[in-house]
CSV table of C-alpha atoms in Angstrom, one decimal:
chain,number,residue,atom,x,y,z
A,1,UNK,CA,0.0,0.0,0.0
A,2,UNK,CA,1.0,3.6,-0.4
A,3,UNK,CA,-0.2,7.0,0.4
A,4,UNK,CA,-1.9,9.2,-2.2
A,5,UNK,CA,-0.7,12.7,-2.8
A,6,UNK,CA,-2.9,15.2,-4.5
A,7,UNK,CA,-0.6,17.9,-5.7
A,8,UNK,CA,0.1,20.4,-8.4
A,9,UNK,CA,3.6,20.1,-9.9
A,10,UNK,CA,3.9,23.9,-10.2
A,11,UNK,CA,3.5,24.3,-6.4
A,12,UNK,CA,6.5,24.3,-4.2
A,13,UNK,CA,4.3,23.4,-1.3
A,14,UNK,CA,3.3,20.2,-3.2
A,15,UNK,CA,6.9,19.5,-4.2
A,16,UNK,CA,8.0,19.6,-0.6
A,17,UNK,CA,5.8,16.5,0.0
A,18,UNK,CA,7.1,14.7,-3.1
A,19,UNK,CA,10.8,15.4,-2.2
A,20,UNK,CA,10.3,14.3,1.4
A,21,UNK,CA,8.6,11.1,0.4
A,22,UNK,CA,11.2,10.4,-2.2
A,23,UNK,CA,14.1,11.1,0.3
A,24,UNK,CA,12.8,8.8,3.0
A,25,UNK,CA,11.5,6.1,0.6
A,26,UNK,CA,7.8,6.4,1.3
A,27,UNK,CA,5.8,4.9,-1.6
A,28,UNK,CA,3.1,7.2,-2.9
A,29,UNK,CA,0.7,7.7,-5.8
A,30,UNK,CA,0.8,11.2,-7.2
A,31,UNK,CA,-2.5,12.6,-8.4
A,32,UNK,CA,-1.8,15.7,-10.5
A,33,UNK,CA,-4.4,18.3,-9.3
A,34,UNK,CA,-4.3,21.5,-11.5
A,35,UNK,CA,-5.1,24.4,-9.3
A,36,UNK,CA,-5.3,26.7,-12.3
A,37,UNK,CA,-8.2,24.6,-13.7
A,38,UNK,CA,-9.9,24.6,-10.3
A,39,UNK,CA,-9.3,20.9,-9.7
A,40,UNK,CA,-8.9,21.5,-5.9
A,41,UNK,CA,-12.3,23.0,-5.8
A,42,UNK,CA,-14.4,20.1,-7.0
A,43,UNK,CA,-17.0,18.6,-4.7
A,44,UNK,CA,-15.0,15.4,-4.4
A,45,UNK,CA,-11.8,17.2,-3.5
A,46,UNK,CA,-13.6,19.6,-1.1
A,47,UNK,CA,-15.1,16.6,0.7
A,48,UNK,CA,-11.5,15.5,1.5
A,49,UNK,CA,-10.1,19.0,2.2
A,50,UNK,CA,-12.8,21.7,2.8
A,51,UNK,CA,-10.0,24.3,2.4
A,52,UNK,CA,-9.7,23.4,-1.2
A,53,UNK,CA,-5.9,23.4,-1.2
A,54,UNK,CA,-3.1,21.2,-2.3
A,55,UNK,CA,-1.2,19.4,-1.2
A,56,UNK,CA,-3.5,16.8,0.3
A,57,UNK,CA,-2.4,13.4,1.4
A,58,UNK,CA,-4.7,10.5,1.9
A,59,UNK,CA,-2.9,8.0,4.2
A,60,UNK,CA,-3.1,4.3,3.8
A,61,UNK,CA,-5.9,4.1,6.4
A,62,UNK,CA,-8.0,6.6,4.5
A,63,UNK,CA,-7.4,9.6,6.7
A,64,UNK,CA,-6.7,12.9,5.0
A,65,UNK,CA,-4.0,15.4,5.9
A,66,UNK,CA,-3.5,18.8,4.5
A,67,UNK,CA,-0.9,21.7,4.8
A,68,UNK,CA,2.5,21.0,3.4
A,69,UNK,CA,4.5,21.4,6.5
A,70,UNK,CA,2.1,19.2,8.6
A,71,UNK,CA,2.4,16.5,5.9
A,72,UNK,CA,6.2,16.5,5.7
A,73,UNK,CA,6.4,16.4,9.5
A,74,UNK,CA,4.1,13.4,9.6
A,75,UNK,CA,6.0,11.6,6.8
A,76,UNK,CA,9.5,12.3,8.3
A,77,UNK,CA,8.7,11.5,11.9
A,78,UNK,CA,11.6,9.3,13.2
A,79,UNK,CA,13.9,10.0,10.3
A,80,UNK,CA,17.1,11.9,10.0
A,81,UNK,CA,15.2,14.8,8.5
A,82,UNK,CA,13.9,15.7,12.0
A,83,UNK,CA,16.7,16.4,14.5
A,84,UNK,CA,16.7,14.3,17.6
A,85,UNK,CA,18.1,17.1,19.7
A,86,UNK,CA,15.2,19.1,21.2
A,87,UNK,CA,16.7,22.5,20.5
A,88,UNK,CA,17.6,21.6,16.9
A,89,UNK,CA,14.2,20.2,16.4
A,90,UNK,CA,12.7,23.4,17.8
A,91,UNK,CA,14.9,25.5,15.4
A,92,UNK,CA,13.6,23.3,12.5
A,93,UNK,CA,10.0,24.2,13.6
A,94,UNK,CA,11.0,27.8,13.9
A,95,UNK,CA,12.1,27.8,10.2
A,96,UNK,CA,8.9,25.9,9.2
A,97,UNK,CA,6.6,28.4,10.8
A,98,UNK,CA,8.7,31.3,9.5
A,99,UNK,CA,8.5,29.8,5.9
A,100,UNK,CA,4.7,29.9,5.8
A,101,UNK,CA,4.4,33.3,7.5
A,102,UNK,CA,7.4,35.4,6.2
A,103,UNK,CA,8.7,33.7,3.1
A,104,UNK,CA,6.0,31.8,1.1
A,105,UNK,CA,3.5,34.7,1.1
A,106,UNK,CA,6.0,36.9,-0.7
A,107,UNK,CA,8.5,34.9,-2.7
A,108,UNK,CA,5.9,32.3,-3.8
A,109,UNK,CA,3.2,34.9,-4.4
A,110,UNK,CA,5.5,37.1,-6.6
A,111,UNK,CA,6.5,34.0,-8.5
A,112,UNK,CA,2.8,32.9,-9.0
A,113,UNK,CA,1.8,36.4,-10.2
A,114,UNK,CA,4.6,36.7,-12.7
A,115,UNK,CA,5.0,33.1,-13.9
A,116,UNK,CA,1.4,32.1,-14.0
A,117,UNK,CA,-0.7,35.2,-14.1
A,118,UNK,CA,1.6,37.1,-16.5
A,119,UNK,CA,2.2,40.1,-14.3
A,120,UNK,CA,5.3,42.3,-14.9
A,121,UNK,CA,7.6,42.8,-12.0
A,122,UNK,CA,6.7,46.5,-12.1
A,123,UNK,CA,3.1,45.5,-11.5
A,124,UNK,CA,3.7,43.6,-8.2
A,125,UNK,CA,2.7,45.1,-4.9
A,126,UNK,CA,5.8,46.8,-3.7
A,127,UNK,CA,5.3,45.3,-0.2
A,128,UNK,CA,5.4,41.8,-1.7
A,129,UNK,CA,8.8,42.6,-3.3
A,130,UNK,CA,10.2,44.3,-0.2
A,131,UNK,CA,9.2,41.5,2.1
A,132,UNK,CA,10.4,38.9,-0.4
A,133,UNK,CA,13.8,40.5,-0.4
A,134,UNK,CA,13.7,40.7,3.4
A,135,UNK,CA,13.0,37.0,3.5
A,136,UNK,CA,15.9,36.2,1.2
A,137,UNK,CA,18.2,38.4,3.2
A,138,UNK,CA,17.2,36.5,6.4
A,139,UNK,CA,18.1,33.2,4.7
A,140,UNK,CA,21.4,34.7,3.5
A,141,UNK,CA,22.3,35.7,7.0
A,142,UNK,CA,21.6,32.2,8.4
A,143,UNK,CA,23.3,30.4,5.6
A,144,UNK,CA,26.5,32.5,5.9
A,145,UNK,CA,26.9,30.9,9.3
A,146,UNK,CA,25.9,27.3,8.5
A,147,UNK,CA,25.7,25.0,5.4
A,148,UNK,CA,22.1,24.1,6.2
A,149,UNK,CA,19.4,25.9,8.2
A,150,UNK,CA,19.7,23.7,11.2
A,151,UNK,CA,23.4,22.9,11.6
A,152,UNK,CA,25.4,20.7,9.2
A,153,UNK,CA,22.7,18.3,8.1
A,154,UNK,CA,19.7,18.5,5.8
A,155,UNK,CA,16.4,18.8,7.7
A,156,UNK,CA,12.8,19.5,6.8
A,157,UNK,CA,13.6,23.2,7.2
A,158,UNK,CA,15.8,23.0,4.2
A,159,UNK,CA,13.2,21.1,2.1
A,160,UNK,CA,10.5,23.5,3.1
A,161,UNK,CA,12.5,26.6,2.3
A,162,UNK,CA,14.2,25.4,-0.9
A,163,UNK,CA,10.9,24.8,-2.6
A,164,UNK,CA,10.2,28.4,-3.5
A,165,UNK,CA,13.7,29.9,-3.0
A,166,UNK,CA,15.1,27.8,-5.9
A,167,UNK,CA,12.5,29.4,-8.2
A,168,UNK,CA,12.6,32.9,-6.7
A,169,UNK,CA,14.0,34.3,-10.0
A,170,UNK,CA,10.5,33.5,-11.5
A,171,UNK,CA,9.2,36.1,-9.1
A,172,UNK,CA,11.8,38.7,-10.1
A,173,UNK,CA,14.2,38.0,-7.2
A,174,UNK,CA,17.9,37.7,-8.3
A,175,UNK,CA,19.6,35.0,-6.2
A,176,UNK,CA,23.0,36.2,-7.3
A,177,UNK,CA,22.4,38.9,-4.7
A,178,UNK,CA,22.4,36.1,-2.1
A,179,UNK,CA,25.4,33.9,-2.8
A,180,UNK,CA,25.2,31.8,0.4
A,181,UNK,CA,21.6,31.1,-0.3
A,182,UNK,CA,22.3,30.3,-3.9
A,183,UNK,CA,25.0,27.8,-2.8
A,184,UNK,CA,22.6,26.3,-0.3
A,185,UNK,CA,20.0,25.8,-3.0
A,186,UNK,CA,22.6,23.8,-4.9
A,187,UNK,CA,23.5,21.7,-1.8
A,188,UNK,CA,19.8,20.9,-1.0
A,189,UNK,CA,19.0,20.1,-4.7
A,190,UNK,CA,22.0,17.7,-4.7
A,191,UNK,CA,21.0,16.1,-1.5
A,192,UNK,CA,17.5,15.6,-2.8
A,193,UNK,CA,18.5,14.6,-6.3
A,194,UNK,CA,16.4,17.3,-7.9
């Protein structure tokens, strides 16, 4: 048996789930769910996830779980992607919470608006651009001090944050301005085989 992942391949939040499952060897069936076509808003999908969002995982026992970071935490429980040390685990959680509050709403939104809605960079809300740059600067500061976000090993924090950082240029952000972050993207992509 395997889990079923309803995900859209353009979504970094969905790719986090795929990359985590691949990294730890969890078998899954991927069901491509095109958000641009409203496939996460059908009655069948909404019955599984009333929020109408991907990713959505249906576990082997039929229970559904939504929200990318909750899903990857569930999948990676007990693996080397979740630090055993309580402080390092808490730092990983800190990055996961920060990613959804201070990174994804700006870097991912700018990317979506430019790459999928066809907006020009000059048409983006200046606050999105300003906060996206602030998020990348925060990553840069952390990655100047450490090869990964939580010490010297890949954790879920890296998987969560690389998802949209690696495609930040599609939202008008130039990663060459953040050399430590750009090098980290390469390390994480290599570790994940993506």
